[in-house]
Amino acid sequence: MWGAFLSETIKLRRRSMLLWGFGGGLFFPLLATIFTIERATKTLEFNPHGGVRVTIAALEQPTGLVHGVVDVSSLIGIVSLCLFAAAFAVEYSQGTLRNLLVREPRRSQLLTGKFLALVVFIAIVVIVAVGVSVAVAFILAPGKGISTAAWTSSTGISDLLHAVLHAFLAAAIYGLFGAALGVILRSPGVAIGVAVAWVIPIEAIIVGAIWSNGDRWLPGQLLDALAHHGNSNSSYLHALVVLVIYAVIVATGTLLLFNRRDA
Amino acid sequence: MTTTTPPSDSGGAASDGAAFPIIATGLSKRYSEVLAVDSVDIKLPAGVVGGFVGPNGAGKTTTIQLLLGLVAPTGGSAKVLGESIEHPSRYMARVGALIEAPAFYPSLSGRRNLEVLTSLGRLNPARIDEVLAMVELSDRAKDRVKTYSLGMKQRLGVAAALLPDPELVILDEPTNGLDPAGIREMRAVMRGLADRGITVLVSSHLLREIEAICDHLLMIDHGRIVFEGPISGLLDAQRSGLIARPEHAKDLEPLAALAIAAGKQARVDDDVVRITADEDWAPELNRQAFAAGITLRGLEATRASLEEAFFAITEAEDPGGEAEDQH
């Protein structure tokens, strides 16, 4: 497994992987942080395009530092989903899987080592994304008259660490689903297309038109709840437990398929 | 004609594995309605360059994939280096392989691609420089694979196969895309491996290539092994012939008649007479022609080529069918 892990780290140093991983992972949190701070208002204001703008008072709370990051955790998750799906499917579509199996015939070890390397990669992406967002928040806050005192309090640091942990957990589970799609569909384009279509429009349609209680059970909704440390639909614990059950089922099914299917 | 050296289960697995790195018994692979590999028996001796020949779609690549544990058999069994193909992890560390078209990560350099494989197999990284030198890719090792020609990718594929310093090397169509100089170098690499005691199994649909480099032969057609044995034995078993060239064209027909009268098959072909006969009969033909007043400008013995042998065998196996063109 260690060999598969090391081998994958060489592939992850490709320019395309770094660009998509860090580019996608950094873009959304950075944008969200800038918008959240720059558009913050002194009093509660309804946005003409829907929702409400964050108030300066809310941003001055310990959680204010990671407000933007938490809002786009699901988008980091979708970047992770696409990254994992592409990383697994491309081994089939390029024909490199056979080379890998010649050097590591223990398929479970190959799959697990590759997955763990990608998990470490996405953890680094999350940490860097949050780190850059935090730095930008500290730079922009004084200009908007936002006090950052609570951000560096023990509660603020704790909220920051929780935000990193939840964003990472959501990204890792998104990644597992992406890996499963990559192995099942064996085509990066198809795997990414199916993944994004499921998470963005299909789940919304199911919840909106077919199954109103689906927001407590559908994976995309649960991952959103996990990233937000629970939301109005699901508690954090409910989301975590159901997602762990899903993850075990998906991981077992993927391992079985990968082990039994001809390469 | 069938397999000349049928496999046997007698003797210990270890000694069998040492003497015969590949042993297959009734190995089969069915894809829904298609029987891609049909009860294949193989017993490849150690230290030889074994040629695996057959038309495209005959089952060569599927057989190789079965031996490497990449696809699961639907029947029969096989052992590679004394271990069952059901447990490829027990022998793959000692096997190098190039399967079909060489597949690499195009945005990584040749060296980085090999690093991916050495890391994965926990191999000695020092081997990378050695194998790159063996296939003469050291100068381009730092270039991205997407800038490589097909021939260079093929050589990189062979380098990848040699990374573990293997006891057995299996190469699927290694000369595809190579220019004549590259083909000559590839022959030298394979002979060099055999000289070091490494067993090589090389598949190709180019029969002349196999004839030039191999000393053991596996012939497959429609998923079935139609011949296995030393290549010299196969060619010797084929009918040899004589080509006689008379000084004057008017003597062509009389010369052919003379051979037929002696009980040989003969036919006029352009400005020569082709006679089915052993080389030993050449002096007698020369004497009879001289006695009949025919002066020969040339007389040479011919041996059946592997291509002719292949068609003779496959047509004998399937008289109603048409063998595919082999070029």
Coordinates of C-alpha atoms in Angstrom, one line a residue:
Chain A
M1 CA 0.0 0.0 0.0
W2 CA 2.9 2.3 0.8
G3 CA 4.3 1.7 -2.7
A4 CA 0.9 2.7 -4.2
F5 CA 0.8 5.8 -2.0
L6 CA 4.3 6.9 -3.1
S7 CA 3.6 6.2 -6.7
E8 CA 0.5 8.3 -6.7
T9 CA 2.3 11.2 -5.1
I10 CA 4.5 11.4 -8.2
K11 CA 1.5 11.6 -10.4
L12 CA -0.1 14.2 -8.2
R13 CA 2.9 16.5 -8.8
R14 CA 1.8 16.8 -12.4
R15 CA 1.0 20.4 -13.4
S16 CA -2.5 19.6 -14.4
M17 CA -3.3 18.0 -11.0
L18 CA -1.8 20.9 -9.1
L19 CA -3.6 23.4 -11.3
W20 CA -7.0 21.7 -10.9
G21 CA -6.6 20.7 -7.3
F22 CA -5.2 23.9 -5.9
G23 CA -6.8 26.2 -8.5
G24 CA -10.3 24.8 -7.9
G25 CA -9.7 24.4 -4.2
L26 CA -8.4 27.9 -3.7
F27 CA -10.7 29.8 -6.1
F28 CA -14.0 29.3 -4.4
P29 CA -13.0 30.0 -0.7
L30 CA -11.0 33.0 -1.8
L31 CA -13.8 34.4 -3.8
A32 CA -16.3 33.7 -1.0
T33 CA -14.1 35.3 1.6
I34 CA -13.6 38.5 -0.5
F35 CA -17.3 38.8 -1.3
T36 CA -18.4 38.1 2.3
I37 CA -16.2 40.8 3.7
E38 CA -16.5 43.4 1.0
R39 CA -20.3 43.1 0.9
A40 CA -20.8 43.0 4.6
T41 CA -23.2 45.6 5.9
K42 CA -23.7 47.4 9.2
T43 CA -27.4 46.4 9.5
L44 CA -29.2 43.3 8.2
E45 CA -30.0 43.8 4.5
F46 CA -31.8 41.6 2.1
N47 CA -30.0 41.0 -1.1
P48 CA -32.2 41.9 -4.1
H49 CA -30.9 38.6 -5.7
G50 CA -32.0 36.5 -2.7
G51 CA -30.7 35.8 0.7
V52 CA -29.3 38.3 3.2
R53 CA -25.9 40.0 3.3
V54 CA -23.7 39.1 6.3
T55 CA -23.5 41.9 8.9
I56 CA -20.2 43.3 10.2
A57 CA -21.3 42.3 13.6
A58 CA -21.7 38.7 12.5
L59 CA -18.2 38.7 11.0
E60 CA -16.8 40.1 14.2
Q61 CA -17.9 36.8 15.9
P62 CA -15.3 34.0 16.4
T63 CA -16.9 32.2 13.5
G64 CA -16.6 35.3 11.2
L65 CA -13.1 34.4 10.1
V66 CA -14.2 31.2 8.3
H67 CA -17.7 32.4 7.3
G68 CA -16.8 32.4 3.6
V69 CA -14.9 29.2 3.7
V70 CA -17.8 27.3 5.4
D71 CA -20.2 28.6 2.8
V72 CA -18.2 27.1 -0.1
S73 CA -17.2 23.9 1.6
S74 CA -19.5 22.0 -0.7
L75 CA -17.8 23.5 -3.7
I76 CA -14.4 22.4 -2.4
G77 CA -16.1 19.0 -2.1
I78 CA -17.2 19.0 -5.7
V79 CA -13.6 19.9 -6.8
S80 CA -12.5 16.9 -4.7
L81 CA -15.2 14.7 -6.3
C82 CA -14.0 15.6 -9.8
L83 CA -10.4 15.2 -8.9
F84 CA -10.8 11.7 -7.5
A85 CA -13.1 10.6 -10.3
A86 CA -10.6 11.8 -12.9
A87 CA -7.6 10.3 -11.1
F88 CA -9.2 6.8 -11.0
A89 CA -11.0 6.8 -14.4
V90 CA -7.9 8.0 -16.3
E91 CA -6.0 4.9 -15.3
Y92 CA -8.6 2.9 -17.3
S93 CA -8.9 5.3 -20.2
Q94 CA -5.2 5.8 -20.7
G95 CA -4.5 2.1 -20.3
T96 CA -2.0 2.7 -17.4
L97 CA -4.0 0.5 -15.0
R98 CA -2.4 -2.6 -16.5
N99 CA 1.1 -1.3 -16.0
L100 CA 0.2 -0.5 -12.3
L101 CA -1.3 -4.0 -11.8
V102 CA 1.8 -5.6 -13.3
R103 CA 3.9 -3.9 -10.6
E104 CA 1.3 -4.2 -7.8
P105 CA -1.0 -7.2 -8.4
R106 CA -2.6 -6.8 -4.9
R107 CA -5.5 -4.8 -6.1
S108 CA -6.9 -3.8 -2.8
Q109 CA -3.5 -2.4 -1.8
L110 CA -3.2 -0.5 -5.1
L111 CA -6.7 1.0 -4.7
T112 CA -6.3 1.9 -1.1
G113 CA -2.8 3.4 -1.5
K114 CA -3.9 5.5 -4.4
F115 CA -7.0 6.7 -2.5
L116 CA -5.0 7.6 0.6
A117 CA -2.5 9.6 -1.4
L118 CA -5.4 11.6 -2.9
V119 CA -6.9 12.1 0.5
V120 CA -3.6 13.6 1.7
F121 CA -3.5 15.8 -1.4
I122 CA -7.0 17.1 -0.8
A123 CA -6.2 17.7 2.9
I124 CA -3.3 19.9 1.8
V125 CA -5.6 21.7 -0.6
V126 CA -8.2 22.3 2.1
I127 CA -5.5 23.5 4.6
V128 CA -3.9 25.8 1.9
A129 CA -7.4 27.1 0.8
V130 CA -8.4 27.9 4.4
G131 CA -5.0 29.4 5.1
V132 CA -5.1 31.7 2.1
S133 CA -8.7 32.7 2.9
V134 CA -7.8 33.5 6.5
A135 CA -4.9 35.6 5.4
V136 CA -7.1 37.5 3.0
A137 CA -9.7 38.0 5.7
F138 CA -7.2 39.5 8.0
I139 CA -5.9 41.8 5.2
L140 CA -9.4 43.0 4.2
A141 CA -11.2 43.2 7.6
P142 CA -9.6 46.5 8.8
G143 CA -10.6 48.3 5.6
K144 CA -14.3 47.4 6.3
G145 CA -13.9 48.4 10.0
I146 CA -14.3 44.7 11.1
S147 CA -12.7 43.9 14.4
T148 CA -10.6 40.7 14.3
A149 CA -10.1 40.4 18.0
A150 CA -12.5 37.5 18.4
W151 CA -10.9 35.6 15.5
T152 CA -7.7 35.1 17.4
S153 CA -9.5 34.1 20.6
S154 CA -9.4 30.5 21.7
T155 CA -13.0 30.1 20.5
G156 CA -12.0 31.7 17.2
I157 CA -9.1 29.3 16.8
S158 CA -11.3 26.3 17.7
D159 CA -13.9 27.4 15.2
L160 CA -11.2 27.7 12.5
L161 CA -9.9 24.2 13.3
H162 CA -13.4 22.8 13.2
A163 CA -14.0 24.5 9.9
V164 CA -10.9 22.9 8.4
L165 CA -11.8 19.5 9.8
H166 CA -15.4 19.6 8.5
A167 CA -14.3 20.9 5.1
F168 CA -11.7 18.1 4.9
L169 CA -14.2 15.4 6.0
A170 CA -16.7 16.5 3.4
A171 CA -14.0 16.7 0.7
A172 CA -12.7 13.2 1.6
I173 CA -16.2 11.7 1.5
Y174 CA -16.9 13.5 -1.8
G175 CA -13.6 12.1 -3.0
L176 CA -14.6 8.6 -2.1
F177 CA -17.8 8.9 -4.1
G178 CA -15.7 10.3 -7.0
A179 CA -13.3 7.4 -6.8
A180 CA -16.2 4.9 -6.9
L181 CA -17.6 6.7 -10.0
G182 CA -14.2 6.6 -11.6
V183 CA -13.8 2.9 -11.1
I184 CA -17.4 2.1 -12.2
L185 CA -17.5 4.3 -15.2
R186 CA -13.8 4.1 -16.3
S187 CA -14.0 7.4 -18.2
P188 CA -13.0 10.7 -16.7
G189 CA -15.4 12.8 -18.7
V190 CA -18.4 10.5 -18.0
A191 CA -17.5 10.1 -14.3
I192 CA -17.1 13.8 -13.7
G193 CA -20.3 14.6 -15.7
V194 CA -22.4 12.1 -13.7
A195 CA -20.9 13.3 -10.4
V196 CA -21.6 17.0 -11.0
A197 CA -25.0 16.3 -12.5
W198 CA -26.0 14.2 -9.4
V199 CA -24.8 16.7 -6.8
I200 CA -26.0 19.9 -8.4
P201 CA -29.2 19.6 -10.3
I202 CA -30.5 16.0 -9.7
E203 CA -30.4 16.1 -5.9
A204 CA -32.1 19.5 -5.9
I205 CA -34.8 18.2 -8.2
I206 CA -35.3 15.1 -6.1
V207 CA -35.6 17.2 -2.9
G208 CA -37.7 19.9 -4.5
A209 CA -40.1 17.9 -6.6
I210 CA -40.1 14.2 -5.5
W211 CA -38.9 13.5 -2.0
S212 CA -39.1 16.5 0.4
N213 CA -37.4 14.5 3.2
G214 CA -34.5 13.7 0.8
D215 CA -32.4 16.5 2.3
R216 CA -31.9 14.3 5.3
W217 CA -30.7 11.2 3.3
L218 CA -29.2 12.3 0.0
P219 CA -25.4 12.3 0.1
G220 CA -24.9 15.8 -1.4
Q221 CA -27.3 17.3 1.2
L222 CA -25.7 15.4 4.0
L223 CA -22.2 16.5 2.9
D224 CA -23.4 20.1 3.0
A225 CA -24.8 19.6 6.5
L226 CA -21.4 18.0 7.5
A227 CA -19.4 21.0 6.1
H228 CA -21.7 23.4 8.0
H229 CA -21.4 21.4 11.2
G230 CA -25.1 20.6 10.9
N231 CA -27.8 22.7 9.4
S232 CA -31.6 23.1 9.5
N233 CA -32.2 19.8 7.7
S234 CA -29.7 17.5 9.5
S235 CA -27.8 17.6 12.7
Y236 CA -24.1 17.2 12.5
L237 CA -24.2 13.7 14.2
H238 CA -27.0 12.5 11.8
A239 CA -25.1 13.7 8.8
L240 CA -21.8 12.1 10.0
V241 CA -23.4 8.7 10.9
V242 CA -25.4 8.4 7.7
L243 CA -22.4 9.5 5.6
V244 CA -20.1 7.0 7.3
I245 CA -22.6 4.2 6.5
Y246 CA -22.7 5.3 2.9
A247 CA -18.9 5.5 2.8
V248 CA -18.5 2.0 4.1
I249 CA -21.0 0.6 1.5
V250 CA -19.4 2.5 -1.4
A251 CA -15.8 1.6 -0.4
T252 CA -16.7 -2.1 0.0
G253 CA -18.5 -2.2 -3.3
T254 CA -15.7 -0.4 -5.1
L255 CA -13.1 -2.7 -3.7
L256 CA -15.1 -5.8 -4.7
L257 CA -15.6 -4.5 -8.2
F258 CA -12.0 -3.4 -8.6
N259 CA -10.8 -6.8 -7.4
R260 CA -13.1 -8.9 -9.5
R261 CA -13.3 -7.1 -12.8
D262 CA -10.9 -7.9 -15.6
A263 CA -8.3 -5.1 -16.2
Chain B
M1 CA -0.7 -30.6 -35.9
T2 CA -1.0 -30.1 -32.2
T3 CA 1.2 -29.1 -29.3
T4 CA 4.4 -31.0 -29.4
T5 CA 5.3 -30.8 -25.8
P6 CA 2.1 -31.3 -23.8
P7 CA 2.3 -30.1 -20.2
S8 CA 2.6 -32.5 -17.4
D9 CA 1.6 -32.2 -13.8
S10 CA 4.3 -34.6 -12.6
G11 CA 7.2 -33.4 -10.5
G12 CA 7.4 -30.6 -8.0
A13 CA 5.9 -27.2 -8.7
A14 CA 9.2 -25.5 -7.8
S15 CA 11.3 -27.6 -10.2
D16 CA 8.7 -27.3 -12.9
G17 CA 8.7 -23.5 -12.4
A18 CA 12.5 -23.4 -12.7
A19 CA 12.6 -25.5 -15.9
F20 CA 9.4 -24.2 -17.4
P21 CA 8.6 -20.6 -16.3
I22 CA 5.2 -20.8 -18.0
I23 CA 3.0 -23.8 -17.8
A24 CA -0.7 -23.7 -18.9
T25 CA -3.2 -26.5 -19.0
G26 CA -6.5 -26.2 -20.7
L27 CA -6.4 -22.4 -20.1
S28 CA -9.6 -20.7 -21.4
K29 CA -11.2 -17.3 -21.5
R30 CA -14.7 -16.7 -22.6
Y31 CA -16.2 -13.2 -23.1
S32 CA -20.0 -13.9 -23.3
E33 CA -20.3 -15.6 -26.7
V34 CA -16.7 -15.3 -27.7
L35 CA -14.2 -18.0 -26.7
A36 CA -11.1 -15.8 -26.9
V37 CA -8.7 -18.5 -25.5
D38 CA -9.7 -22.1 -26.0
S39 CA -8.1 -24.8 -23.8
V40 CA -4.5 -23.5 -24.3
D41 CA -1.7 -25.8 -23.3
I42 CA 1.8 -24.2 -22.9
K43 CA 5.1 -25.4 -21.6
L44 CA 7.7 -22.7 -22.2
P45 CA 11.3 -23.8 -21.4
A46 CA 13.5 -21.6 -19.3
G47 CA 16.1 -19.4 -21.0
V48 CA 14.6 -19.3 -24.4
V49 CA 13.2 -16.5 -26.5
G50 CA 9.8 -17.8 -27.1
G51 CA 7.8 -16.4 -30.0
F52 CA 4.0 -16.2 -29.6
V53 CA 2.5 -15.8 -33.1
G54 CA -0.9 -15.7 -34.6
P55 CA -3.1 -13.4 -36.5
N56 CA -4.6 -10.3 -34.9
G57 CA -7.5 -11.4 -32.7
A58 CA -6.1 -15.0 -32.4
G59 CA -5.9 -14.7 -28.6
K60 CA -2.3 -13.7 -28.0
T61 CA -3.0 -10.7 -25.8
T62 CA -5.8 -12.4 -23.9
T63 CA -3.4 -15.3 -23.1
I64 CA -0.8 -12.9 -22.0
Q65 CA -3.3 -11.0 -19.8
L66 CA -4.3 -14.4 -18.3
L67 CA -0.7 -15.2 -17.5
L68 CA -0.2 -11.8 -15.8
G69 CA -3.3 -12.1 -13.7
L70 CA -5.0 -9.2 -15.4
V71 CA -8.0 -11.2 -16.5
A72 CA -9.5 -14.2 -14.8
P73 CA -9.6 -17.5 -16.6
T74 CA -13.0 -19.1 -17.3
G75 CA -11.4 -22.6 -17.5
G76 CA -8.1 -24.4 -17.0
S77 CA -5.1 -23.4 -15.0
A78 CA -1.6 -22.0 -15.4
K79 CA 1.5 -21.5 -13.5
V80 CA 4.0 -18.7 -13.9
L81 CA 7.5 -19.2 -12.3
G82 CA 5.9 -22.1 -10.4
E83 CA 3.0 -20.1 -8.9
S84 CA -0.6 -20.3 -9.9
I85 CA -2.0 -17.4 -11.9
E86 CA -4.7 -17.2 -9.2
H87 CA -2.1 -15.5 -7.0
P88 CA -0.2 -13.1 -9.3
S89 CA 1.4 -11.3 -6.3
R90 CA 3.5 -14.4 -5.7
Y91 CA 5.3 -14.1 -9.0
M92 CA 4.8 -10.7 -10.6
A93 CA 7.7 -9.2 -8.7
R94 CA 9.9 -11.5 -10.9
V95 CA 8.1 -10.8 -14.1
G96 CA 8.5 -7.8 -16.5
A97 CA 5.7 -7.2 -19.0
L98 CA 4.7 -4.9 -21.9
I99 CA 1.1 -5.3 -22.8
E100 CA -0.3 -4.1 -26.1
A101 CA 0.4 -0.5 -26.9
P102 CA 2.7 1.1 -24.2
A103 CA 0.6 3.3 -21.9
F104 CA 2.2 6.1 -20.0
Y105 CA 1.3 9.4 -18.4
P106 CA 1.8 11.8 -21.2
S107 CA 2.6 14.9 -19.1
L108 CA 5.3 13.1 -17.1
S109 CA 8.8 12.5 -18.4
G110 CA 10.0 9.1 -19.3
R111 CA 12.0 9.0 -16.1
R112 CA 9.1 10.1 -13.9
N113 CA 6.9 7.4 -15.6
L114 CA 9.5 4.8 -14.6
E115 CA 9.7 6.3 -11.1
V116 CA 5.9 5.7 -10.7
L117 CA 6.5 2.0 -11.4
T118 CA 9.6 1.7 -9.2
S119 CA 7.8 3.4 -6.3
L120 CA 4.8 1.2 -6.8
G121 CA 6.8 -2.1 -7.0
R122 CA 9.3 -0.9 -4.3
L123 CA 12.1 -1.6 -6.8
N124 CA 15.6 -0.3 -6.8
P125 CA 15.5 3.3 -8.3
A126 CA 19.0 2.8 -9.6
R127 CA 17.5 0.4 -12.2
I128 CA 15.9 3.4 -14.0
D129 CA 19.2 4.6 -15.4
E130 CA 20.2 1.1 -16.3
V131 CA 17.1 0.2 -18.3
L132 CA 17.0 3.7 -19.9
A133 CA 20.5 3.0 -21.2
M134 CA 19.5 -0.5 -22.4
V135 CA 16.8 0.9 -24.6
E136 CA 18.9 4.0 -25.5
L137 CA 16.5 6.6 -24.1
S138 CA 18.9 8.2 -21.6
D139 CA 19.1 11.4 -23.6
R140 CA 15.4 11.8 -23.7
A141 CA 14.6 10.6 -20.2
K142 CA 13.7 14.1 -19.0
D143 CA 11.3 14.9 -21.9
R144 CA 7.6 14.5 -21.5
V145 CA 6.3 11.3 -22.9
K146 CA 3.8 13.2 -25.1
T147 CA 6.8 14.4 -27.1
Y148 CA 8.0 10.8 -27.8
S149 CA 7.5 9.0 -31.1
L150 CA 5.6 5.6 -31.0
G151 CA 9.0 3.8 -31.3
M152 CA 10.3 5.7 -28.3
K153 CA 7.2 4.9 -26.3
Q154 CA 7.7 1.3 -27.3
R155 CA 11.3 1.3 -26.0
L156 CA 10.1 3.0 -22.8
G157 CA 7.6 0.2 -22.4
V158 CA 10.4 -2.4 -22.7
A159 CA 12.4 -0.4 -20.2
A160 CA 9.5 -0.5 -17.8
A161 CA 9.3 -4.3 -18.3
L162 CA 13.0 -4.7 -17.4
L163 CA 12.8 -2.6 -14.2
P164 CA 12.4 -5.4 -11.7
D165 CA 15.5 -7.3 -13.2
P166 CA 13.0 -10.1 -14.1
E167 CA 13.4 -13.8 -14.5
L168 CA 10.7 -13.8 -17.1
V169 CA 9.9 -11.0 -19.6
I170 CA 6.6 -11.0 -21.5
L171 CA 6.5 -8.5 -24.4
D172 CA 3.3 -8.0 -26.4
E173 CA 4.1 -6.7 -29.9
P174 CA 7.3 -4.9 -28.8
T175 CA 8.4 -4.0 -32.3
N176 CA 5.2 -2.1 -33.2
G177 CA 6.1 1.3 -34.4
L178 CA 9.8 0.7 -34.5
D179 CA 11.9 1.7 -37.5
P180 CA 14.3 -1.0 -39.0
A181 CA 17.2 0.2 -36.8
G182 CA 14.9 0.1 -33.7
I183 CA 13.7 -3.4 -34.6
R184 CA 17.4 -4.5 -34.9
E185 CA 18.1 -3.0 -31.4
M186 CA 15.0 -4.6 -30.0
R187 CA 16.2 -8.0 -31.3
A188 CA 19.6 -7.4 -29.6
V189 CA 17.9 -6.5 -26.3
M190 CA 15.9 -9.7 -26.4
R191 CA 18.8 -11.9 -27.3
G192 CA 20.8 -10.2 -24.6
L193 CA 18.1 -11.1 -22.0
A194 CA 18.2 -14.7 -23.1
D195 CA 22.0 -14.7 -22.9
R196 CA 21.6 -13.7 -19.3
G197 CA 19.3 -16.6 -18.6
I198 CA 16.1 -14.6 -18.7
T199 CA 13.2 -16.3 -20.4
V200 CA 11.5 -14.1 -22.9
L201 CA 8.0 -14.6 -24.4
V202 CA 7.4 -12.2 -27.2
S203 CA 4.2 -12.0 -29.1
S204 CA 4.0 -10.7 -32.7
H205 CA 1.9 -11.0 -35.8
L206 CA 5.1 -10.3 -37.8
L207 CA 6.3 -13.8 -38.5
R208 CA 9.6 -12.8 -40.0
E209 CA 10.5 -11.0 -36.8
I210 CA 9.7 -14.0 -34.7
E211 CA 11.7 -16.2 -37.0
A212 CA 14.7 -13.9 -36.7
I213 CA 14.9 -13.8 -32.9
C214 CA 13.1 -16.8 -31.4
D215 CA 14.2 -20.3 -30.7
H216 CA 10.9 -21.6 -29.3
L217 CA 7.5 -21.1 -30.9
L218 CA 3.9 -20.9 -29.8
M219 CA 1.4 -20.7 -32.6
I220 CA -2.1 -19.6 -31.8
D221 CA -5.1 -19.5 -34.1
H222 CA -8.7 -18.9 -33.2
G223 CA -7.8 -19.1 -29.5
R224 CA -6.1 -22.5 -29.8
I225 CA -2.5 -23.4 -29.7
V226 CA -1.7 -25.1 -33.1
F227 CA 2.0 -25.6 -32.5
E228 CA 4.4 -25.5 -29.7
G229 CA 8.1 -26.5 -29.9
P230 CA 11.5 -25.5 -31.1
I231 CA 11.3 -23.3 -34.2
S232 CA 13.9 -25.3 -36.0
G233 CA 11.8 -28.4 -35.6
L234 CA 8.9 -26.7 -37.1
L235 CA 10.8 -25.4 -40.1
D236 CA 12.6 -28.7 -40.7
A237 CA 9.3 -30.5 -40.6
Q238 CA 8.0 -28.4 -43.5
R239 CA 8.6 -29.5 -47.0
S240 CA 11.8 -28.1 -48.4
G241 CA 12.4 -27.4 -52.1
L242 CA 14.8 -26.8 -54.9
I243 CA 14.8 -23.9 -57.4
A244 CA 16.5 -24.8 -60.7
R245 CA 17.2 -22.1 -63.3
P246 CA 18.1 -23.5 -66.8
E247 CA 20.3 -21.6 -69.1
H248 CA 17.7 -21.5 -71.9
A249 CA 14.0 -20.7 -71.4
K250 CA 13.1 -23.5 -73.8
D251 CA 14.4 -26.0 -71.2
L252 CA 12.0 -25.0 -68.5
E253 CA 9.2 -27.5 -69.4
P254 CA 11.6 -30.4 -70.1
L255 CA 13.3 -29.8 -66.8
A256 CA 10.0 -29.8 -64.9
A257 CA 9.0 -33.0 -66.8
L258 CA 12.3 -34.6 -65.8
A259 CA 11.6 -33.9 -62.1
I260 CA 8.0 -35.2 -62.3
A261 CA 9.3 -38.3 -64.0
A262 CA 11.6 -38.8 -60.9
G263 CA 8.5 -38.7 -58.7
K264 CA 8.8 -35.1 -57.5
Q265 CA 6.3 -32.3 -57.6
A266 CA 7.5 -29.6 -60.0
R267 CA 6.2 -26.4 -61.7
V268 CA 7.5 -23.7 -63.9
D269 CA 7.5 -20.3 -62.2
D270 CA 8.6 -17.5 -64.4
D271 CA 12.2 -18.4 -65.4
V272 CA 12.7 -21.1 -62.8
V273 CA 11.4 -24.6 -62.0
R274 CA 10.3 -25.1 -58.4
I275 CA 10.7 -28.7 -57.3
T276 CA 9.5 -30.2 -54.0
A277 CA 12.4 -32.2 -52.9
D278 CA 15.1 -32.5 -50.3
E279 CA 18.4 -30.7 -50.7
D280 CA 20.1 -34.1 -51.0
W281 CA 18.4 -34.7 -54.4
A282 CA 20.0 -31.6 -55.9
P283 CA 23.2 -33.4 -57.3
E284 CA 20.9 -36.1 -58.8
L285 CA 18.8 -33.4 -60.5
N286 CA 22.0 -31.8 -61.8
R287 CA 23.2 -35.1 -63.3
Q288 CA 19.9 -35.9 -64.9
A289 CA 19.6 -32.4 -66.4
F290 CA 23.1 -32.7 -67.8
A291 CA 22.3 -36.1 -69.3
A292 CA 19.2 -34.6 -70.9
G293 CA 21.3 -31.8 -72.4
I294 CA 20.0 -29.1 -70.1
T295 CA 22.5 -26.8 -68.7
L296 CA 21.6 -25.3 -65.3
R297 CA 22.5 -21.6 -64.7
G298 CA 21.5 -21.9 -61.0
L299 CA 20.4 -24.5 -58.5
E300 CA 19.5 -23.7 -54.9
A301 CA 17.8 -25.3 -52.0
T302 CA 15.0 -23.5 -50.2
R303 CA 13.6 -23.9 -46.7
A304 CA 10.1 -23.2 -45.8
S305 CA 9.7 -19.9 -44.0
L306 CA 7.8 -19.5 -40.7
E307 CA 5.1 -17.8 -42.7
E308 CA 4.7 -20.8 -45.0
A309 CA 4.8 -23.1 -42.0
F310 CA 2.1 -21.1 -40.2
F311 CA -0.2 -21.2 -43.2
A312 CA 0.5 -24.9 -43.7
I313 CA -0.5 -25.6 -40.1
T314 CA -3.5 -23.3 -39.8
E315 CA -4.9 -24.5 -43.2
A316 CA -4.4 -28.1 -42.1
E317 CA -6.3 -27.3 -38.8
D318 CA -9.1 -25.5 -40.6
P319 CA -9.2 -26.6 -44.2
G320 CA -12.4 -24.8 -44.9
G321 CA -11.3 -21.5 -43.4
E322 CA -9.1 -18.7 -44.7
A323 CA -6.0 -17.8 -42.7
E324 CA -5.6 -14.1 -42.2
D325 CA -3.0 -12.2 -44.2
Q326 CA 0.3 -12.1 -42.3
H327 CA 2.6 -9.2 -43.0

